[in-house]
Short mmCIF file of C-alpha atoms and ligand atoms in Angstrom, two decimals:
data_model
loop_
_atom_site.label_atom_id
_atom_site.label_comp_id
_atom_site.label_asym_id
_atom_site.label_seq_id
_atom_site.Cartn_x
_atom_site.Cartn_y
_atom_site.Cartn_z
CA UNK A 1 6.66 -28.46 -15.87
CA UNK A 2 7.01 -31.88 -14.06
CA UNK A 3 10.30 -33.69 -14.17
CA UNK A 4 10.83 -37.93 -14.75
CA UNK A 5 10.57 -38.59 -10.88
CA UNK A 6 7.27 -36.52 -10.72
CA UNK A 7 5.19 -38.40 -12.88
CA UNK A 8 4.71 -42.09 -12.92
CA UNK A 9 5.85 -44.33 -15.26
CA UNK A 10 6.08 -47.67 -14.30
CA UNK A 11 5.91 -50.36 -16.30
CA UNK A 12 5.07 -47.58 -19.17
CA UNK A 13 6.83 -47.12 -22.54
CA UNK A 14 8.86 -43.76 -21.92
CA UNK A 15 10.51 -42.41 -24.42
CA UNK A 16 12.87 -40.20 -23.81
CA UNK A 17 15.32 -37.90 -26.20
CA UNK A 18 18.84 -37.12 -25.35
CA UNK A 19 21.19 -35.15 -26.30
CA UNK A 20 23.52 -37.97 -27.70
CA UNK A 21 25.73 -35.86 -30.66
CA UNK A 22 28.73 -36.77 -29.82
CA UNK A 23 32.00 -36.26 -31.63
CA UNK A 24 32.83 -39.39 -34.08
CA UNK A 25 36.49 -39.48 -35.10
CA UNK A 26 37.21 -40.54 -39.00
CA UNK A 27 36.74 -44.77 -37.89
CA UNK A 28 33.94 -44.25 -35.68
CA UNK A 29 35.46 -44.04 -31.87
CA UNK A 30 34.09 -42.28 -29.76
CA UNK A 31 36.61 -39.10 -29.22
CA UNK A 32 34.38 -38.19 -26.19
CA UNK A 33 31.24 -40.06 -24.91
CA UNK A 34 30.38 -37.58 -22.57
CA UNK A 35 26.92 -36.71 -23.53
CA UNK A 36 25.80 -40.46 -22.87
CA UNK A 37 27.32 -41.10 -19.36
CA UNK A 38 25.28 -37.12 -19.10
CA UNK A 39 22.52 -39.18 -19.64
CA UNK A 40 23.11 -42.92 -17.72
CA UNK A 41 20.95 -40.95 -14.42
CA UNK A 42 18.12 -40.47 -16.49
CA UNK A 43 17.84 -44.61 -17.88
CA UNK A 44 18.87 -46.16 -14.87
CA UNK A 45 16.65 -44.84 -12.71
CA UNK A 46 13.47 -45.25 -15.76
CA UNK A 47 14.73 -48.58 -15.53
CA UNK A 48 15.10 -48.84 -11.71
CA UNK A 49 10.94 -47.84 -12.13
CA UNK A 50 10.72 -50.87 -14.44
CA UNK A 51 9.77 -48.58 -17.60
CA UNK A 52 10.04 -49.53 -21.17
CA UNK A 53 12.65 -47.55 -22.68
CA UNK A 54 12.77 -45.38 -26.32
CA UNK A 55 15.74 -43.52 -26.91
CA UNK A 56 15.91 -41.71 -29.08
CA UNK A 57 18.35 -38.43 -30.32
CA UNK A 58 20.63 -36.89 -33.49
CA UNK A 59 24.16 -36.81 -34.46
CA UNK A 60 25.00 -34.52 -36.84
CA UNK A 61 23.58 -32.83 -40.22
CA UNK A 62 22.47 -35.20 -42.67
CA UNK A 63 19.66 -33.18 -43.58
CA UNK A 64 16.90 -34.96 -44.67
CA UNK A 65 18.78 -38.17 -45.49
CA UNK A 66 20.59 -41.90 -44.49
CA UNK A 67 24.05 -41.21 -43.94
CA UNK A 68 26.26 -44.10 -42.66
CA UNK A 69 28.85 -42.24 -40.98
CA UNK A 70 25.91 -40.48 -38.82
CA UNK A 71 24.58 -43.93 -37.78
CA UNK A 72 24.03 -43.94 -33.61
CA UNK A 73 25.22 -47.51 -33.21
CA UNK A 74 28.60 -46.63 -31.28
CA UNK A 75 25.98 -44.42 -28.73
CA UNK A 76 24.23 -47.32 -28.69
CA UNK A 77 27.21 -49.57 -27.55
CA UNK A 78 28.65 -47.14 -25.65
CA UNK A 79 25.34 -46.82 -23.88
CA UNK A 80 25.47 -49.87 -23.51
CA UNK A 81 28.75 -51.16 -21.42
CA UNK A 82 28.11 -47.99 -19.80
CA UNK A 83 24.95 -49.31 -18.03
CA UNK A 84 26.11 -53.14 -19.00
CA UNK A 85 22.75 -54.25 -19.92
CA UNK A 86 21.79 -55.30 -23.62
CA UNK A 87 20.39 -52.84 -26.06
CA UNK A 88 18.68 -53.17 -29.03
CA UNK A 89 19.28 -51.30 -31.56
CA UNK A 90 17.03 -50.14 -34.89
CA UNK A 91 18.01 -49.32 -38.57
CA UNK A 92 15.11 -46.17 -38.32
CA UNK A 93 13.89 -44.30 -36.09
CA UNK A 94 10.07 -44.22 -37.92
CA UNK A 95 8.36 -47.81 -39.35
CA UNK A 96 5.79 -50.68 -38.53
CA UNK A 97 8.36 -52.89 -37.37
CA UNK A 98 8.91 -50.49 -34.89
CA UNK A 99 5.60 -50.01 -33.61
CA UNK A 100 5.90 -53.70 -33.53
CA UNK A 101 9.17 -53.22 -31.86
CA UNK A 102 7.84 -51.19 -28.89
CA UNK A 103 4.34 -52.97 -28.51
CA UNK A 104 5.95 -56.20 -27.30
CA UNK A 105 8.82 -54.69 -25.18
CA UNK A 106 9.20 -55.83 -21.54
CA UNK A 107 9.76 -53.23 -18.47
CA UNK A 108 13.26 -52.73 -18.16
CA UNK A 109 13.67 -53.29 -22.02
CA UNK A 110 15.71 -50.78 -24.07
CA UNK A 111 14.99 -49.61 -27.85
CA UNK A 112 17.47 -47.38 -28.83
CA UNK A 113 15.85 -46.03 -32.68
CA UNK A 114 17.96 -44.46 -35.21
CA UNK A 115 19.17 -40.64 -36.02
CA UNK A 116 15.97 -38.48 -36.22
CA UNK A 117 17.99 -35.85 -38.58
CA UNK A 118 17.60 -38.91 -41.02
CA UNK A 119 14.24 -37.41 -41.43
CA UNK A 120 13.60 -34.68 -42.92
CA UNK A 121 10.93 -33.59 -40.84
CA UNK A 122 12.87 -34.16 -37.39
CA UNK A 123 14.01 -30.13 -37.81
CA UNK A 124 11.03 -28.79 -39.72
CA UNK A 125 9.45 -29.43 -36.82
CA UNK A 126 7.06 -31.62 -39.19
CA UNK A 127 3.17 -32.32 -37.15
CA UNK A 128 3.24 -35.11 -38.34
CA UNK A 129 6.66 -36.84 -37.75
CA UNK A 130 6.40 -35.43 -34.70
CA UNK A 131 3.05 -37.22 -33.45
CA UNK A 132 4.44 -41.08 -35.35
CA UNK A 133 7.06 -40.01 -32.72
CA UNK A 134 4.88 -40.17 -29.89
CA UNK A 135 2.50 -43.18 -30.53
CA UNK A 136 5.33 -45.07 -28.98
CA UNK A 137 4.97 -43.44 -25.82
CA UNK A 138 2.69 -43.25 -22.76
CA UNK A 139 5.09 -40.45 -21.44
CA UNK A 140 7.24 -38.20 -22.55
CA UNK A 141 11.00 -37.58 -21.49
CA UNK A 142 13.35 -34.36 -22.84
CA UNK A 143 16.51 -34.69 -21.17
CA UNK A 144 18.46 -32.88 -25.18
CA UNK A 145 19.59 -29.69 -23.16
CA UNK A 146 21.94 -29.53 -26.07
CA UNK A 147 19.09 -29.03 -27.90
CA UNK A 148 17.11 -27.64 -25.82
CA UNK A 149 16.71 -24.35 -27.97
CA UNK A 150 16.29 -25.77 -31.61
CA UNK A 151 12.20 -26.17 -32.13
CA UNK A 152 12.02 -29.72 -33.70
CA UNK A 153 9.29 -32.42 -33.67
CA UNK A 154 11.32 -34.60 -31.08
CA UNK A 155 11.18 -32.19 -28.51
CA UNK A 156 9.10 -29.58 -29.09
CA UNK A 157 5.93 -30.71 -31.10
CA UNK A 158 6.20 -34.54 -29.62
CA UNK A 159 4.77 -32.62 -26.90
CA UNK A 160 1.56 -31.57 -27.77
CA UNK A 161 1.15 -35.01 -28.58
CA UNK A 162 1.75 -37.18 -25.51
CA UNK A 163 -0.49 -36.55 -21.89
CA UNK A 164 2.22 -37.57 -20.03
CA UNK A 165 5.33 -35.03 -20.75
CA UNK A 166 8.31 -34.64 -18.81
CA UNK A 167 12.26 -33.46 -17.95
CA UNK A 168 14.74 -35.90 -17.13
CA UNK A 169 17.37 -35.12 -14.48
CA UNK A 170 20.52 -33.76 -16.53
CA UNK A 171 17.89 -30.83 -17.78
CA UNK A 172 17.01 -30.76 -14.26
CA UNK A 173 20.39 -29.72 -13.49
CA UNK A 174 20.69 -27.85 -16.49
CA UNK A 175 18.57 -25.93 -15.66
CA UNK A 176 19.34 -25.78 -11.55
CA UNK A 177 22.73 -25.18 -12.06
CA UNK A 178 21.61 -21.72 -14.41
CA UNK A 179 19.74 -20.36 -12.34
CA UNK A 180 21.67 -20.07 -9.37
CA UNK A 181 24.15 -18.60 -11.12
CA UNK A 182 21.92 -16.21 -13.36
CA UNK A 183 18.79 -15.60 -11.86
CA UNK A 184 19.58 -15.48 -7.91
CA UNK A 185 24.02 -15.86 -7.68
CA UNK A 186 26.21 -15.23 -4.75
CA UNK A 187 27.95 -12.02 -5.81
CA UNK A 188 30.19 -10.81 -7.33
CA UNK A 189 29.23 -12.37 -10.03
CA UNK A 190 31.98 -12.61 -12.94
CA UNK A 191 30.94 -13.20 -16.61
CA UNK A 192 34.25 -14.59 -18.88
CA UNK A 193 33.51 -13.77 -22.14
CA UNK A 194 35.71 -15.32 -25.14
CA UNK A 195 35.38 -17.12 -28.51
CA UNK A 196 36.05 -15.86 -31.75
CA UNK A 197 33.11 -13.13 -33.44
CA UNK A 198 30.73 -10.70 -31.45
CA UNK A 199 27.81 -11.28 -33.58
CA UNK A 200 27.47 -15.01 -31.63
CA UNK A 201 27.40 -13.22 -28.43
CA UNK A 202 26.80 -9.36 -28.08
CA UNK A 203 23.68 -9.84 -27.09
CA UNK A 204 24.73 -13.02 -24.30
CA UNK A 205 27.07 -9.62 -23.08
CA UNK A 206 23.89 -7.19 -23.86
CA UNK A 207 21.41 -9.31 -22.02
CA UNK A 208 24.99 -9.92 -18.73
CA UNK A 209 25.49 -6.12 -18.19
CA UNK A 210 21.82 -5.84 -16.16
CA UNK A 211 22.63 -8.98 -14.58
CA UNK A 212 26.54 -9.05 -13.64
CA UNK A 213 28.47 -7.54 -11.48
CA UNK A 214 31.69 -7.89 -14.09
CA UNK A 215 32.26 -8.50 -17.26
CA UNK A 216 35.33 -10.28 -19.06
CA UNK A 217 35.49 -9.69 -22.37
CA UNK A 218 38.78 -12.38 -24.48
CA UNK A 219 39.66 -13.71 -27.79
CA UNK A 220 39.27 -12.27 -31.05
CA UNK A 221 36.40 -10.49 -30.49
CA UNK A 222 38.09 -8.27 -27.70
CA UNK A 223 39.32 -6.95 -30.84
CA UNK A 224 36.07 -5.41 -31.94
CA UNK A 225 35.61 -3.44 -28.87
CA UNK A 226 39.38 -2.13 -28.63
CA UNK A 227 38.77 -1.18 -32.29
CA UNK A 228 35.66 1.45 -31.34
CA UNK A 229 38.33 2.72 -28.09
CA UNK A 230 40.06 3.64 -31.02
CA UNK A 231 43.27 1.37 -30.85
CA UNK A 232 45.25 0.42 -33.76
CA UNK A 233 44.31 -3.69 -34.05
CA UNK A 234 46.61 -4.83 -36.77
CA UNK A 235 45.04 -7.63 -38.45
CA UNK A 236 43.37 -8.94 -35.09
CA UNK A 237 39.72 -10.28 -36.02
CA UNK A 238 37.54 -6.99 -36.41
CA UNK A 239 33.98 -7.10 -37.39
CA UNK A 240 33.69 -3.38 -38.50
CA UNK A 241 29.81 -3.25 -38.87
CA UNK A 242 29.79 -3.26 -34.69
CA UNK A 243 31.93 -1.47 -34.31
CA UNK A 244 29.24 1.32 -32.82
CA UNK A 245 27.36 -1.63 -30.84
CA UNK A 246 30.52 -2.04 -29.33
CA UNK A 247 30.98 1.72 -28.14
CA UNK A 248 27.00 0.82 -27.10
CA UNK A 249 27.83 -1.63 -25.18
CA UNK A 250 30.57 0.18 -23.35
CA UNK A 251 28.90 3.34 -22.82
CA UNK A 252 25.69 1.28 -20.89
CA UNK A 253 28.77 -0.56 -19.75
CA UNK A 254 30.28 1.99 -17.79
CA UNK A 255 26.21 3.56 -16.73
CA UNK A 256 25.56 1.00 -14.94
CA UNK A 257 28.04 0.87 -12.52
CA UNK A 258 29.42 -2.77 -13.49
CA UNK A 259 33.27 -3.16 -14.45
CA UNK A 260 33.95 -4.21 -18.28
CA UNK A 261 38.37 -4.98 -18.29
CA UNK A 262 39.26 -6.27 -21.84
CA UNK A 263 42.80 -7.09 -22.69
CA UNK A 264 45.92 -4.79 -22.13
CA UNK A 265 47.91 -7.32 -23.62
CA UNK A 266 48.22 -10.12 -26.48
CA UNK A 267 50.78 -11.94 -27.70
CA UNK A 268 50.49 -11.05 -31.58
CA UNK A 269 51.58 -13.27 -34.59
CA UNK A 270 51.76 -12.41 -38.77
CA UNK A 271 49.67 -16.17 -39.68
CA UNK A 272 47.48 -18.04 -37.41
CA UNK A 273 49.94 -21.30 -37.68
CA UNK A 274 51.94 -23.11 -35.15
CA UNK A 275 55.04 -22.06 -36.17
CA UNK A 276 54.85 -18.17 -36.50
CA UNK A 277 56.92 -15.87 -34.70
CA UNK A 278 55.08 -14.50 -31.54
CA UNK A 279 55.25 -11.27 -29.62
CA UNK A 280 53.81 -9.90 -26.05
CA UNK A 281 53.03 -6.30 -26.89
CA UNK A 282 50.26 -3.84 -24.36
CA UNK A 283 47.19 -3.63 -26.56
CA UNK A 284 48.62 0.20 -27.96
CA UNK A 285 51.58 -1.26 -29.24
CA UNK A 286 49.81 -3.38 -31.68
CA UNK A 287 51.77 -4.06 -35.09
CA UNK A 288 50.11 -3.06 -38.13
CA UNK A 289 49.78 -6.41 -39.88
CA UNK A 290 50.30 -8.40 -37.17
CA UNK A 291 47.32 -10.36 -35.40
CA UNK A 292 45.93 -11.05 -31.59
CA UNK A 293 45.63 -14.01 -31.34
CA UNK A 294 45.79 -15.00 -28.00
CA UNK A 295 45.91 -12.72 -24.62
CA UNK A 296 49.31 -11.42 -22.92
CA UNK A 297 50.58 -12.35 -19.23
CA UNK A 298 49.72 -8.64 -17.75
CA UNK A 299 46.37 -9.25 -19.15
CA UNK A 300 46.37 -12.71 -17.35
CA UNK A 301 47.64 -11.36 -14.02
CA UNK A 302 44.19 -8.39 -14.60
CA UNK A 303 41.59 -11.34 -14.61
CA UNK A 304 42.81 -12.90 -12.54
CA UNK A 305 43.18 -10.20 -9.69
CA UNK A 306 39.21 -9.21 -10.90
CA UNK A 307 38.65 -12.76 -10.06
CA UNK A 308 40.02 -12.88 -6.87
CA UNK A 309 37.23 -12.08 -5.10
CA UNK A 310 34.71 -13.51 -6.94
CA UNK A 311 31.32 -15.76 -5.86
CA UNK A 312 30.08 -16.97 -8.85
CA UNK A 313 31.29 -17.55 -11.97
CA UNK A 314 29.32 -18.02 -15.57
CA UNK A 315 32.26 -18.18 -19.12
CA UNK A 316 31.70 -18.99 -21.95
CA UNK A 317 34.77 -18.54 -25.25
CA UNK A 318 38.16 -18.78 -24.74
CA UNK A 319 40.68 -16.52 -24.68
CA UNK A 320 42.52 -16.76 -27.93
CA UNK A 321 43.08 -19.66 -30.19
CA UNK A 322 44.44 -21.40 -28.13
CA UNK A 323 44.37 -25.10 -30.41
CA UNK A 324 47.16 -23.94 -31.18
CA UNK A 325 50.08 -24.08 -28.93
CA UNK A 326 51.84 -20.82 -28.67
CA UNK A 327 47.72 -19.07 -28.29
CA UNK A 328 46.99 -21.30 -26.00
CA UNK A 329 47.99 -19.81 -22.16
CA UNK A 330 45.83 -17.58 -21.56
CA UNK A 331 42.68 -19.69 -22.24
CA UNK A 332 44.80 -22.18 -19.83
CA UNK A 333 45.38 -19.57 -17.83
CA UNK A 334 41.67 -19.15 -17.29
CA UNK A 335 40.57 -21.82 -16.83
CA UNK A 336 43.07 -22.93 -13.66
CA UNK A 337 41.95 -19.21 -11.73
CA UNK A 338 37.81 -20.92 -12.32
CA UNK A 339 39.64 -24.30 -10.90
CA UNK A 340 41.85 -22.61 -8.42
CA UNK A 341 38.33 -20.70 -7.37
CA UNK A 342 36.34 -20.70 -4.93
CA UNK A 343 33.40 -19.50 -6.29
CA UNK A 344 30.56 -20.92 -8.83
CA UNK A 345 32.58 -22.04 -11.48
CA UNK A 346 29.66 -22.58 -15.11
CA UNK A 347 31.53 -23.25 -17.88
CA UNK A 348 28.76 -23.48 -21.39
CA UNK A 349 30.02 -23.57 -24.79
CA UNK A 350 31.82 -26.51 -26.71
CA UNK A 351 35.06 -25.30 -26.64
CA UNK A 352 35.82 -23.18 -23.40
CA UNK A 353 34.72 -26.98 -22.29
CA UNK A 354 36.86 -28.45 -25.02
CA UNK A 355 39.84 -26.30 -23.19
CA UNK A 356 39.62 -27.39 -19.79
CA UNK A 357 39.27 -30.86 -21.10
CA UNK A 358 42.57 -30.07 -21.62
CA UNK A 359 43.81 -28.86 -19.06
CA UNK A 360 42.51 -31.53 -16.87
CA UNK A 361 40.48 -29.66 -14.57
CA UNK A 362 37.03 -30.52 -15.43
CA UNK A 363 36.33 -31.66 -11.63
CA UNK A 364 37.22 -28.23 -10.09
CA UNK A 365 34.74 -26.40 -12.16
CA UNK A 366 31.52 -26.40 -10.19
CA UNK A 367 29.64 -27.25 -13.63
CA UNK A 368 30.61 -28.23 -16.92
CA UNK A 369 27.13 -27.25 -19.03
CA UNK A 370 26.41 -30.38 -22.05
CA UNK A 371 24.84 -27.70 -24.14
CA UNK A 372 26.95 -24.80 -26.42
CA UNK A 373 23.68 -23.29 -27.92
CA UNK A 374 21.57 -23.09 -25.32
CA UNK A 375 23.62 -22.60 -22.83
CA UNK A 376 24.43 -19.33 -24.53
CA UNK A 377 20.84 -18.85 -25.46
CA UNK A 378 20.01 -19.45 -21.54
CA UNK A 379 23.33 -16.52 -21.07
CA UNK A 380 21.21 -14.12 -23.74
CA UNK A 381 18.28 -14.22 -21.55
CA UNK A 382 15.97 -15.93 -23.94
CA UNK A 383 13.17 -18.80 -23.29
CA UNK A 384 14.45 -22.18 -24.60
CA UNK A 385 11.63 -23.69 -27.34
CA UNK A 386 12.15 -27.43 -25.24
CA UNK A 387 11.26 -25.75 -22.11
CA UNK A 388 8.92 -23.75 -22.99
CA UNK A 389 7.27 -26.64 -25.31
CA UNK A 390 7.53 -29.00 -21.56
CA UNK A 391 5.70 -25.68 -19.31
CA UNK A 392 3.07 -25.39 -22.70
CA UNK A 393 1.89 -29.09 -22.19
CA UNK A 394 2.67 -29.19 -18.20
CA UNK A 395 -0.04 -26.60 -18.43
CA UNK A 396 -2.37 -27.86 -20.68
CA UNK A 397 -2.49 -30.69 -17.85
CA UNK A 398 -4.43 -28.73 -16.06
P1 AMP B 401 33.34 -19.19 -30.23
O1 AMP B 401 32.63 -20.63 -31.33
O2 AMP B 401 32.53 -17.78 -30.53
O3 AMP B 401 33.05 -19.32 -28.82
O4 AMP B 401 35.04 -19.05 -31.05
C1 AMP B 401 35.54 -20.48 -30.62
C2 AMP B 401 36.91 -20.20 -31.62
O5 AMP B 401 37.68 -18.65 -31.65
C3 AMP B 401 38.60 -21.15 -30.83
O6 AMP B 401 38.36 -22.08 -31.69
C4 AMP B 401 39.31 -19.54 -31.37
O7 AMP B 401 40.75 -20.84 -32.30
C5 AMP B 401 38.85 -18.91 -32.07
N1 AMP B 401 39.85 -17.58 -31.53
C6 AMP B 401 39.90 -16.82 -29.58
N2 AMP B 401 40.80 -16.14 -29.67
C7 AMP B 401 41.38 -15.99 -31.00
C8 AMP B 401 41.50 -14.06 -31.62
N3 AMP B 401 42.19 -13.48 -31.04
N4 AMP B 401 41.52 -14.73 -33.14
C9 AMP B 401 40.89 -15.74 -33.41
N5 AMP B 401 39.66 -16.84 -33.40
C10 AMP B 401 40.51 -16.61 -32.25
#
């Protein structure tokens, strides 16, 4: 597939799909604008080239209806401030007015269309909807990495109807880091997987067994593995239906020579609450009816040793319930280990990235992915539909 700098966009109508699915607070203030900042290089490039820039994105899950709190106006206003340029904001993303407006655009104008998901046809990858969006464009640019694991009209369907399709600089950066980390890594490659559910990440672990040198499993999901080894886990989060699969993973790992690490101790409490009384115990000394909510100090030491010689580290998912102070130490400690490491460090997944922001170490991580689900699907070894669609469109051009 091509990237935006390989396509002639001068004076052309360039439809850019971004992922401006940003967190908004109750007053509709943007809580975190990194996804908008990440789009700026592509927008600036298109403006410098004298393109007419049309922006589309989704926000939240309005399920095919207009939801006032999910309008993209805050994103458009922030973008306008970041690039110091007027942005024309539309109240819809489809309609004759919009077609007229786009046809009267001048080079370097920016039109920002309303939330694509106000139309149910977007997530249904409706052909007619894709065709209508495509009619706005001479060139289509996909820079919505966070949505690349979805097959929607604005990132998959549309590529059939715009002659010239390419990816933007954010997608380029995400794929480059990813390829360096998982396809051609400097070794040892250490993967750290945490978070709540084994079911969400089992495929990722199964794929990592084929490529990583060491795998660390922490967070709530570690307890399914610990239980599968016959340990008491109290009332910790466990997916009983996955115990057999967890055993299979441990077996495959030991046969493959990959080193596999689970927590050796944990912070436990009777409730998942701020006010709960906590204790540190070895995993062999779990108390019935207590639950493991963070990795303990011995696990932090162990994981730090494991990371010592790493040259590439990929991390997804917190080590504990880091949203509550008493259970946040393990996650923050891992964030600091990555920040201090000389390895190439790549972090993805919504929560992990929030944890890194909280430690203030974001500048010391080589790359923080903007895509939670898309990042995880790449770790699982899956192909991303939006990237496949760009590849397909390029093959059809030839
Ligand atoms: P995920 O979306 O799978 O990455 O999971 C992130 C969530 O896992 C966070 O909200 C954490 O609070 C939660 N989590 C991490 N460790 C534990 C644990 N030991 N028990 C329960 N929840 C956990």
